[in-house]
Amino acid sequence: MKKIALGLSTVALALAAANSQAGEVEVLHWWTSGSEATAINVLKKEMEDAGNTWKDFAVAGGGGESAMTVLKSRAIAGNPPAAAQIKGPTIQEWGDLGFLANIDDVAKAGHWDQILPPVVSKVMKYDGHYVAAPVNVHRVNWLWANPDVFRKAGASIPTTWDQFFVAADKIKKAGFTPLAHGGQAWQDATLFEAIALSEGTDFYKAAFIDLDDDAIKGPKMIDALTTFKKMRQYVDPGFSGRDWNVATSMVINGKAAMQVMGDWAKGEFTSAGKKPGIDYICVPAPGTSGQYTFNIDSMAMFQVDSEDTQKAQKDLARLILEPTFQEAFNLAKGSIPVRLGMPRDKFDTCADSSMDAFNAASASGDLLPSMAHGMSVNSMVQGAMFDVITNFFNTEDMTAEQAADKLSRAVKASL
């Protein structure tokens, strides 16, 4: 099933990776917005300073679907890049296919088992061996708000979904778009996931980690779907196909009041020179203050023949976990360092809040992998959920009960 999920033929396994130029490392990623480009350039510079050649292979698309399509075709052709941005269970799928390189020597020298939270290090290993380097930790369940729009509308920042709708009605009446949103499947899933999370940690685990059918088609899922569908009346008519960073700019520029999005959105505020607590507000998505859905970006290393490229790969893995990169990258990206014990003095209040919430949620059992961002389920299940969620959001006459039933059947079919 995993082989089907990746769409890779077994014939591809016999193909050797093409030789790269000496010391060159080709890196496939989907960090293409302004703040993301700034962040990835930090790593590019560090690699070049270490004497390596960086070959950038950026594929636009905030959810990474386009990048994964390109990666599959390159792997089938026997010419995968040296490193690729891969996340969550997908790392295991590529490991099963025999494409990933062992980087245990780098991890041992860098004490990765000690400097990484166990929930992170586990994801970076295949069959007990490190095959990927974690870059950062994103909190997904954030609400971003423009306080000036709220003031003009006479509305208050919501902490529950009921309060959200009260505020949204006032904002809409005042002539602003209440919710900045992009009509792409992964963005729909990000919004829906935050709503489902507010139904409780136990429900979230059952539905999006354990894939329990009773939870998927049960009353809490129907409640979440009902709330999600109600959101449709608070987005603007031009939302279809909009990229996430364009939606963020609507909040930055005062055209919209709120956006439910991971903290990569903060990178756009930072890039625009905006200050947290003054120009924008960052709070947990309504009803999820004690919970933390995480998205961990990582670079998986693919098997290559060239010894020079292998050395460059190891330099890449080593540099990713160095404090210098962890600080500079995450300051630009909006995320928090994945390395434990990092100084906080250069990070803003949103990042500080995220670090505190990460630690607290880890201790309480409320630290949860994001379904919408490929951390909790494999690509087949995620795709099945995406199809139902986005179809429901855009189909006026589909009921929440019908959508829950479709979700149940879609997940069963993908297992």
CSV table of C-alpha atoms in Angstrom, one decimal:
chain,number,residue,atom,x,y,z
A,1,MET,CA,0.0,0.0,0.0
A,2,LYS,CA,2.8,2.4,0.8
A,3,LYS,CA,4.3,1.7,-2.6
A,4,ILE,CA,1.0,2.6,-4.2
A,5,ALA,CA,0.8,5.7,-2.1
A,6,LEU,CA,4.0,7.0,-3.5
A,7,GLY,CA,3.2,5.9,-7.0
A,8,LEU,CA,6.7,4.4,-7.5
A,9,SER,CA,7.2,1.2,-9.3
A,10,THR,CA,9.5,-1.5,-7.9
A,11,VAL,CA,11.6,-1.1,-11.0
A,12,ALA,CA,12.6,2.3,-9.7
A,13,LEU,CA,14.3,0.7,-6.8
A,14,ALA,CA,16.9,-0.9,-9.0
A,15,LEU,CA,17.9,2.4,-10.5
A,16,ALA,CA,20.9,4.1,-9.0
A,17,ALA,CA,20.9,7.8,-8.2
A,18,ALA,CA,22.7,9.9,-10.8
A,19,ASN,CA,26.2,11.2,-10.0
A,20,SER,CA,26.3,14.8,-8.9
A,21,GLN,CA,29.0,17.3,-9.4
A,22,ALA,CA,31.8,17.3,-6.8
A,23,GLY,CA,30.6,18.9,-3.6
A,24,GLU,CA,27.3,19.9,-5.0
A,25,VAL,CA,24.1,19.3,-3.2
A,26,GLU,CA,20.8,19.7,-5.0
A,27,VAL,CA,17.9,20.5,-2.5
A,28,LEU,CA,14.3,20.1,-3.4
A,29,HIS,CA,11.9,22.2,-1.4
A,30,TRP,CA,8.7,24.4,-1.6
A,31,TRP,CA,9.9,27.4,0.4
A,32,THR,CA,9.0,30.0,-2.2
A,33,SER,CA,7.2,32.9,-0.4
A,34,GLY,CA,9.2,36.0,0.5
A,35,SER,CA,9.9,35.0,4.1
A,36,GLU,CA,10.6,31.4,3.2
A,37,ALA,CA,13.1,32.4,0.5
A,38,THR,CA,14.9,34.5,3.1
A,39,ALA,CA,15.0,31.6,5.5
A,40,ILE,CA,16.3,29.0,3.0
A,41,ASN,CA,19.0,31.4,1.9
A,42,VAL,CA,20.4,31.2,5.4
A,43,LEU,CA,21.1,27.5,4.8
A,44,LYS,CA,22.4,28.1,1.3
A,45,LYS,CA,24.9,30.6,2.5
A,46,GLU,CA,26.1,28.3,5.3
A,47,MET,CA,26.6,25.5,2.9
A,48,GLU,CA,28.6,27.7,0.5
A,49,ASP,CA,30.7,29.0,3.4
A,50,ALA,CA,31.5,25.3,4.2
A,51,GLY,CA,32.8,25.0,0.6
A,52,ASN,CA,29.9,23.3,-1.0
A,53,THR,CA,27.8,24.2,-4.0
A,54,TRP,CA,24.1,24.6,-3.5
A,55,LYS,CA,21.8,23.8,-6.4
A,56,ASP,CA,18.4,25.1,-5.5
A,57,PHE,CA,15.4,23.1,-6.7
A,58,ALA,CA,12.3,25.1,-5.5
A,59,VAL,CA,8.9,24.0,-6.5
A,60,ALA,CA,6.1,26.4,-5.7
A,61,GLY,CA,3.0,25.3,-3.8
A,62,GLY,CA,2.5,25.9,-0.1
A,63,GLY,CA,1.4,22.4,0.8
A,64,GLY,CA,4.2,20.6,-1.1
A,65,GLU,CA,2.0,18.5,-3.4
A,66,SER,CA,3.7,19.8,-6.5
A,67,ALA,CA,7.1,19.2,-5.0
A,68,MET,CA,6.2,15.6,-4.1
A,69,THR,CA,5.0,15.0,-7.7
A,70,VAL,CA,8.3,16.2,-9.1
A,71,LEU,CA,10.3,14.2,-6.5
A,72,LYS,CA,8.4,11.0,-7.5
A,73,SER,CA,9.2,11.5,-11.2
A,74,ARG,CA,12.8,12.2,-10.4
A,75,ALA,CA,13.1,9.1,-8.2
A,76,ILE,CA,11.4,6.8,-10.8
A,77,ALA,CA,13.9,8.2,-13.4
A,78,GLY,CA,16.8,7.2,-11.1
A,79,ASN,CA,17.8,10.8,-10.5
A,80,PRO,CA,16.6,12.0,-7.1
A,81,PRO,CA,18.0,15.2,-5.6
A,82,ALA,CA,20.6,14.8,-2.8
A,83,ALA,CA,18.1,16.2,-0.3
A,84,ALA,CA,14.4,16.9,-0.3
A,85,GLN,CA,11.9,18.5,2.1
A,86,ILE,CA,9.8,15.6,3.3
A,87,LYS,CA,7.7,15.3,6.4
A,88,GLY,CA,6.1,12.8,8.8
A,89,PRO,CA,5.0,9.4,7.7
A,90,THR,CA,6.2,10.1,4.1
A,91,ILE,CA,9.7,9.7,5.4
A,92,GLN,CA,8.9,6.1,6.3
A,93,GLU,CA,7.3,5.5,2.8
A,94,TRP,CA,10.5,6.6,1.1
A,95,GLY,CA,12.5,4.5,3.6
A,96,ASP,CA,10.5,1.4,2.7
A,97,LEU,CA,11.4,2.0,-1.0
A,98,GLY,CA,15.1,2.0,-0.2
A,99,PHE,CA,15.9,5.5,-1.4
A,100,LEU,CA,17.1,7.2,1.8
A,101,ALA,CA,20.7,7.5,3.1
A,102,ASN,CA,21.9,6.7,6.6
A,103,ILE,CA,23.2,9.7,8.5
A,104,ASP,CA,23.7,8.1,11.9
A,105,ASP,CA,27.4,9.3,12.0
A,106,VAL,CA,26.3,12.9,11.7
A,107,ALA,CA,23.6,12.5,14.3
A,108,LYS,CA,25.9,10.7,16.8
A,109,ALA,CA,28.6,13.5,16.4
A,110,GLY,CA,25.9,16.1,16.9
A,111,HIS,CA,24.2,14.3,19.9
A,112,TRP,CA,20.9,14.5,18.1
A,113,ASP,CA,19.3,12.0,20.6
A,114,GLN,CA,20.0,14.5,23.4
A,115,ILE,CA,19.2,17.8,21.6
A,116,LEU,CA,16.0,16.7,19.9
A,117,PRO,CA,12.6,16.1,21.6
A,118,PRO,CA,11.8,12.3,21.4
A,119,VAL,CA,8.6,13.1,19.4
A,120,VAL,CA,10.9,14.7,16.7
A,121,SER,CA,13.8,12.3,16.6
A,122,LYS,CA,11.4,9.3,16.2
A,123,VAL,CA,10.0,10.9,13.0
A,124,MET,CA,13.5,11.5,11.6
A,125,LYS,CA,14.5,7.8,11.8
A,126,TYR,CA,13.8,4.9,9.5
A,127,ASP,CA,14.3,1.4,10.9
A,128,GLY,CA,16.1,3.0,13.9
A,129,HIS,CA,18.5,5.0,11.8
A,130,TYR,CA,18.5,8.7,11.1
A,131,VAL,CA,17.7,9.5,7.5
A,132,ALA,CA,16.5,13.1,7.8
A,133,ALA,CA,17.4,16.3,9.6
A,134,PRO,CA,14.6,18.3,11.3
A,135,VAL,CA,14.7,22.0,10.5
A,136,ASN,CA,12.1,23.6,12.8
A,137,VAL,CA,8.8,23.2,14.6
A,138,HIS,CA,5.7,25.0,13.4
A,139,ARG,CA,2.6,25.4,15.5
A,140,VAL,CA,-0.4,25.0,13.1
A,141,ASN,CA,-3.3,26.0,15.3
A,142,TRP,CA,-2.8,29.8,15.3
A,143,LEU,CA,-5.2,32.6,14.7
A,144,TRP,CA,-3.7,35.8,13.2
A,145,ALA,CA,-5.6,39.0,13.6
A,146,ASN,CA,-5.3,42.7,12.6
A,147,PRO,CA,-6.2,44.7,15.7
A,148,ASP,CA,-7.0,47.8,13.7
A,149,VAL,CA,-9.7,46.1,11.8
A,150,PHE,CA,-11.2,44.8,15.0
A,151,ARG,CA,-11.2,48.3,16.5
A,152,LYS,CA,-12.9,49.7,13.5
A,153,ALA,CA,-15.5,47.0,13.6
A,154,GLY,CA,-16.0,47.2,17.4
A,155,ALA,CA,-15.2,43.5,17.7
A,156,SER,CA,-13.2,41.4,20.2
A,157,ILE,CA,-10.5,38.8,19.4
A,158,PRO,CA,-12.3,35.5,19.8
A,159,THR,CA,-11.3,32.6,22.1
A,160,THR,CA,-14.2,30.3,21.1
A,161,TRP,CA,-15.8,29.6,17.7
A,162,ASP,CA,-19.1,31.1,19.0
A,163,GLN,CA,-17.2,34.3,19.7
A,164,PHE,CA,-15.6,34.0,16.3
A,165,PHE,CA,-18.9,34.2,14.5
A,166,VAL,CA,-20.1,37.1,16.7
A,167,ALA,CA,-16.9,39.0,15.8
A,168,ALA,CA,-17.1,37.9,12.1
A,169,ASP,CA,-20.6,39.3,11.7
A,170,LYS,CA,-19.5,42.7,13.1
A,171,ILE,CA,-16.4,42.7,10.9
A,172,LYS,CA,-18.5,41.8,7.8
A,173,LYS,CA,-21.0,44.6,8.6
A,174,ALA,CA,-18.1,47.1,8.9
A,175,GLY,CA,-17.0,46.3,5.3
A,176,PHE,CA,-14.0,44.0,5.9
A,177,THR,CA,-13.4,40.4,5.1
A,178,PRO,CA,-13.7,38.5,8.4
A,179,LEU,CA,-11.5,35.5,7.3
A,180,ALA,CA,-8.6,35.6,4.9
A,181,HIS,CA,-8.5,32.2,3.3
A,182,GLY,CA,-7.1,30.5,0.2
A,183,GLY,CA,-9.3,27.9,-1.5
A,184,GLN,CA,-6.7,25.2,-1.8
A,185,ALA,CA,-7.2,21.7,-0.3
A,186,TRP,CA,-4.4,21.9,2.2
A,187,GLN,CA,-5.6,25.3,3.4
A,188,ASP,CA,-9.2,24.0,3.8
A,189,ALA,CA,-7.8,21.1,5.8
A,190,THR,CA,-5.8,23.5,8.0
A,191,LEU,CA,-8.9,25.5,8.9
A,192,PHE,CA,-11.0,22.3,9.4
A,193,GLU,CA,-8.3,20.7,11.6
A,194,ALA,CA,-8.2,23.7,13.9
A,195,ILE,CA,-12.0,23.5,14.3
A,196,ALA,CA,-11.8,19.7,14.9
A,197,LEU,CA,-9.0,20.2,17.5
A,198,SER,CA,-11.4,22.3,19.6
A,199,GLU,CA,-13.6,19.2,20.0
A,200,GLY,CA,-10.9,17.8,22.3
A,201,THR,CA,-7.5,16.0,22.2
A,202,ASP,CA,-9.1,12.6,22.6
A,203,PHE,CA,-11.3,13.1,19.7
A,204,TYR,CA,-8.5,14.5,17.6
A,205,LYS,CA,-6.3,11.5,18.3
A,206,ALA,CA,-9.1,9.0,17.6
A,207,ALA,CA,-10.1,10.7,14.3
A,208,PHE,CA,-6.7,11.9,12.8
A,209,ILE,CA,-4.1,9.5,14.3
A,210,ASP,CA,-5.9,6.3,15.2
A,211,LEU,CA,-8.4,6.7,12.3
A,212,ASP,CA,-11.2,5.3,14.5
A,213,ASP,CA,-14.3,5.0,12.4
A,214,ASP,CA,-16.7,5.8,15.3
A,215,ALA,CA,-14.9,9.1,15.8
A,216,ILE,CA,-14.7,9.9,12.0
A,217,LYS,CA,-18.4,9.6,11.5
A,218,GLY,CA,-19.5,10.5,15.1
A,219,PRO,CA,-21.2,13.5,16.7
A,220,LYS,CA,-18.0,15.5,17.4
A,221,MET,CA,-17.0,15.2,13.7
A,222,ILE,CA,-20.4,16.3,12.6
A,223,ASP,CA,-20.2,19.3,15.0
A,224,ALA,CA,-16.8,20.2,13.6
A,225,LEU,CA,-18.0,19.9,10.0
A,226,THR,CA,-21.0,22.1,10.8
A,227,THR,CA,-18.8,24.8,12.2
A,228,PHE,CA,-16.4,24.5,9.3
A,229,LYS,CA,-19.2,24.9,6.7
A,230,LYS,CA,-20.4,28.0,8.5
A,231,MET,CA,-17.0,29.6,7.8
A,232,ARG,CA,-17.8,29.7,4.1
A,233,GLN,CA,-19.9,32.8,4.4
A,234,TYR,CA,-17.1,34.8,6.0
A,235,VAL,CA,-14.5,34.4,3.2
A,236,ASP,CA,-14.4,36.8,0.2
A,237,PRO,CA,-15.6,35.8,-3.3
A,238,GLY,CA,-12.0,35.7,-4.6
A,239,PHE,CA,-10.7,33.1,-2.2
A,240,SER,CA,-10.6,30.1,-4.7
A,241,GLY,CA,-7.0,29.1,-5.6
A,242,ARG,CA,-5.4,31.9,-3.5
A,243,ASP,CA,-2.0,31.1,-2.1
A,244,TRP,CA,-1.6,31.2,1.7
A,245,ASN,CA,0.8,34.2,1.7
A,246,VAL,CA,-1.6,36.3,-0.4
A,247,ALA,CA,-4.3,35.6,2.2
A,248,THR,CA,-1.8,36.6,5.0
A,249,SER,CA,-1.2,39.9,3.1
A,250,MET,CA,-4.9,40.6,3.3
A,251,VAL,CA,-4.6,40.6,7.1
A,252,ILE,CA,-1.3,42.6,7.0
A,253,ASN,CA,-2.9,45.3,4.7
A,254,GLY,CA,-6.1,45.6,6.7
A,255,LYS,CA,-8.4,44.1,4.1
A,256,ALA,CA,-9.2,41.1,6.3
A,257,ALA,CA,-9.4,40.7,10.0
A,258,MET,CA,-8.2,37.1,10.6
A,259,GLN,CA,-6.5,34.1,9.2
A,260,VAL,CA,-6.3,30.6,10.6
A,261,MET,CA,-2.8,29.4,9.6
A,262,GLY,CA,0.4,27.9,10.9
A,263,ASP,CA,3.1,30.2,12.2
A,264,TRP,CA,4.9,30.4,8.8
A,265,ALA,CA,2.3,33.2,8.4
A,266,LYS,CA,4.3,35.1,11.0
A,267,GLY,CA,7.3,35.2,8.6
A,268,GLU,CA,5.2,37.3,6.2
A,269,PHE,CA,4.3,39.8,9.0
A,270,THR,CA,8.0,40.0,10.0
A,271,SER,CA,9.0,40.4,6.4
A,272,ALA,CA,6.5,43.3,6.1
A,273,GLY,CA,8.1,45.0,9.2
A,274,LYS,CA,5.1,44.4,11.4
A,275,LYS,CA,5.4,43.9,15.2
A,276,PRO,CA,3.5,41.4,17.2
A,277,GLY,CA,1.1,42.8,19.8
A,278,ILE,CA,1.1,46.1,17.9
A,279,ASP,CA,0.4,45.6,14.2
A,280,TYR,CA,-0.9,42.0,14.6
A,281,ILE,CA,-2.2,39.6,17.2
A,282,CYS,CA,-1.2,36.0,17.5
A,283,VAL,CA,-3.4,33.7,19.6
A,284,PRO,CA,-4.3,30.0,19.5
A,285,ALA,CA,-7.2,29.1,17.2
A,286,PRO,CA,-10.4,29.4,19.1
A,287,GLY,CA,-11.0,26.6,21.7
A,288,THR,CA,-7.4,25.2,21.3
A,289,SER,CA,-5.3,27.2,23.8
A,290,GLY,CA,-3.9,24.2,25.6
A,291,GLN,CA,-3.3,22.1,22.5
A,292,TYR,CA,-0.5,22.2,20.0
A,293,THR,CA,-0.7,20.7,16.5
A,294,PHE,CA,2.8,20.6,15.1
A,295,ASN,CA,4.3,20.5,11.6
A,296,ILE,CA,8.0,19.7,11.5
A,297,ASP,CA,9.9,20.5,8.3
A,298,SER,CA,12.8,18.2,7.6
A,299,MET,CA,15.4,17.4,5.0
A,300,ALA,CA,15.6,13.8,4.0
A,301,MET,CA,18.9,12.6,2.5
A,302,PHE,CA,18.7,10.5,-0.7
A,303,GLN,CA,21.3,7.9,-1.7
A,304,VAL,CA,23.8,9.3,-4.1
A,305,ASP,CA,27.0,7.7,-5.6
A,306,SER,CA,29.4,10.6,-5.5
A,307,GLU,CA,31.6,10.7,-2.4
A,308,ASP,CA,31.8,14.5,-2.6
A,309,THR,CA,28.1,14.8,-2.7
A,310,GLN,CA,27.8,12.4,0.2
A,311,LYS,CA,30.1,14.7,2.2
A,312,ALA,CA,28.0,17.7,1.2
A,313,GLN,CA,24.9,15.9,2.4
A,314,LYS,CA,26.5,15.3,5.8
A,315,ASP,CA,27.5,19.0,5.9
A,316,LEU,CA,23.9,19.9,5.2
A,317,ALA,CA,22.6,17.7,7.9
A,318,ARG,CA,25.1,18.9,10.4
A,319,LEU,CA,24.5,22.6,9.7
A,320,ILE,CA,20.7,22.3,10.0
A,321,LEU,CA,21.0,21.4,13.7
A,322,GLU,CA,23.7,23.9,14.5
A,323,PRO,CA,22.5,26.8,16.8
A,324,THR,CA,23.5,29.5,14.3
A,325,PHE,CA,21.2,28.1,11.6
A,326,GLN,CA,18.5,27.2,14.0
A,327,GLU,CA,18.3,30.7,15.3
A,328,ALA,CA,18.6,32.6,11.9
A,329,PHE,CA,16.3,30.3,10.0
A,330,ASN,CA,13.5,30.2,12.5
A,331,LEU,CA,13.6,34.0,13.1
A,332,ALA,CA,13.0,34.4,9.3
A,333,LYS,CA,10.5,31.5,8.9
A,334,GLY,CA,8.2,32.3,11.9
A,335,SER,CA,8.7,28.9,13.5
A,336,ILE,CA,10.6,27.9,16.6
A,337,PRO,CA,13.9,25.9,16.8
A,338,VAL,CA,13.7,22.2,16.9
A,339,ARG,CA,16.9,22.0,18.9
A,340,LEU,CA,16.3,22.0,22.7
A,341,GLY,CA,17.8,24.6,25.0
A,342,MET,CA,18.1,27.4,22.4
A,343,PRO,CA,18.4,31.0,23.7
A,344,ARG,CA,15.2,33.0,23.3
A,345,ASP,CA,16.4,36.6,23.5
A,346,LYS,CA,16.1,37.3,19.8
A,347,PHE,CA,12.7,35.7,19.4
A,348,ASP,CA,9.5,37.7,19.6
A,349,THR,CA,6.4,37.2,21.9
A,350,CYS,CA,4.7,34.9,19.4
A,351,ALA,CA,7.7,32.6,19.2
A,352,ASP,CA,8.1,32.7,23.0
A,353,SER,CA,4.5,31.8,23.4
A,354,SER,CA,4.9,28.9,21.0
A,355,MET,CA,7.9,27.6,22.9
A,356,ASP,CA,6.1,27.7,26.1
A,357,ALA,CA,3.0,26.0,24.6
A,358,PHE,CA,5.2,23.3,23.0
A,359,ASN,CA,6.7,22.4,26.3
A,360,ALA,CA,3.4,22.5,28.1
A,361,ALA,CA,1.5,20.4,25.5
A,362,SER,CA,4.4,17.9,25.4
A,363,ALA,CA,4.0,17.4,29.2
A,364,SER,CA,0.2,17.3,29.2
A,365,GLY,CA,-0.3,15.0,26.2
A,366,ASP,CA,-1.8,17.7,24.0
A,367,LEU,CA,1.1,17.8,21.6
A,368,LEU,CA,-0.4,16.4,18.4
A,369,PRO,CA,0.8,15.8,14.8
A,370,SER,CA,-1.0,17.8,12.1
A,371,MET,CA,-3.1,15.8,9.7
A,372,ALA,CA,-3.3,18.8,7.3
A,373,HIS,CA,0.5,19.0,7.1
A,374,GLY,CA,1.3,15.3,6.7
A,375,MET,CA,2.5,14.6,10.2
A,376,SER,CA,-0.2,12.1,11.4
A,377,VAL,CA,-1.3,10.0,8.5
A,378,ASN,CA,0.3,8.7,5.2
A,379,SER,CA,-0.2,10.5,1.9
A,380,MET,CA,-3.1,8.2,0.8
A,381,VAL,CA,-5.2,8.8,3.9
A,382,GLN,CA,-4.4,12.5,3.9
A,383,GLY,CA,-5.4,12.8,0.2
A,384,ALA,CA,-8.7,11.0,0.9
A,385,MET,CA,-9.5,13.4,3.7
A,386,PHE,CA,-8.5,16.5,1.7
A,387,ASP,CA,-10.9,15.5,-1.1
A,388,VAL,CA,-13.9,15.2,1.2
A,389,ILE,CA,-13.1,18.3,3.3
A,390,THR,CA,-12.6,20.6,0.4
A,391,ASN,CA,-15.6,19.2,-1.5
A,392,PHE,CA,-17.8,19.7,1.5
A,393,PHE,CA,-16.7,23.3,2.0
A,394,ASN,CA,-17.6,24.1,-1.6
A,395,THR,CA,-20.8,22.1,-2.0
A,396,GLU,CA,-23.7,24.0,-0.7
A,397,ASP,CA,-26.2,21.2,-0.4
A,398,MET,CA,-24.0,18.6,1.3
A,399,THR,CA,-24.9,18.1,4.9
A,400,ALA,CA,-22.3,17.6,7.7
A,401,GLU,CA,-23.8,14.1,8.3
A,402,GLN,CA,-23.2,13.3,4.6
A,403,ALA,CA,-19.7,14.6,4.7
A,404,ALA,CA,-18.9,12.6,7.8
A,405,ASP,CA,-20.1,9.4,6.1
A,406,LYS,CA,-18.1,10.3,3.0
A,407,LEU,CA,-15.0,10.9,5.2
A,408,SER,CA,-15.5,7.5,6.8
A,409,ARG,CA,-15.8,5.7,3.5
A,410,ALA,CA,-12.9,7.6,2.0
A,411,VAL,CA,-10.5,6.7,4.8
A,412,LYS,CA,-11.5,3.1,4.8
A,413,ALA,CA,-10.8,2.9,1.1
A,414,SER,CA,-7.4,4.4,1.5
A,415,LEU,CA,-6.2,2.0,4.2
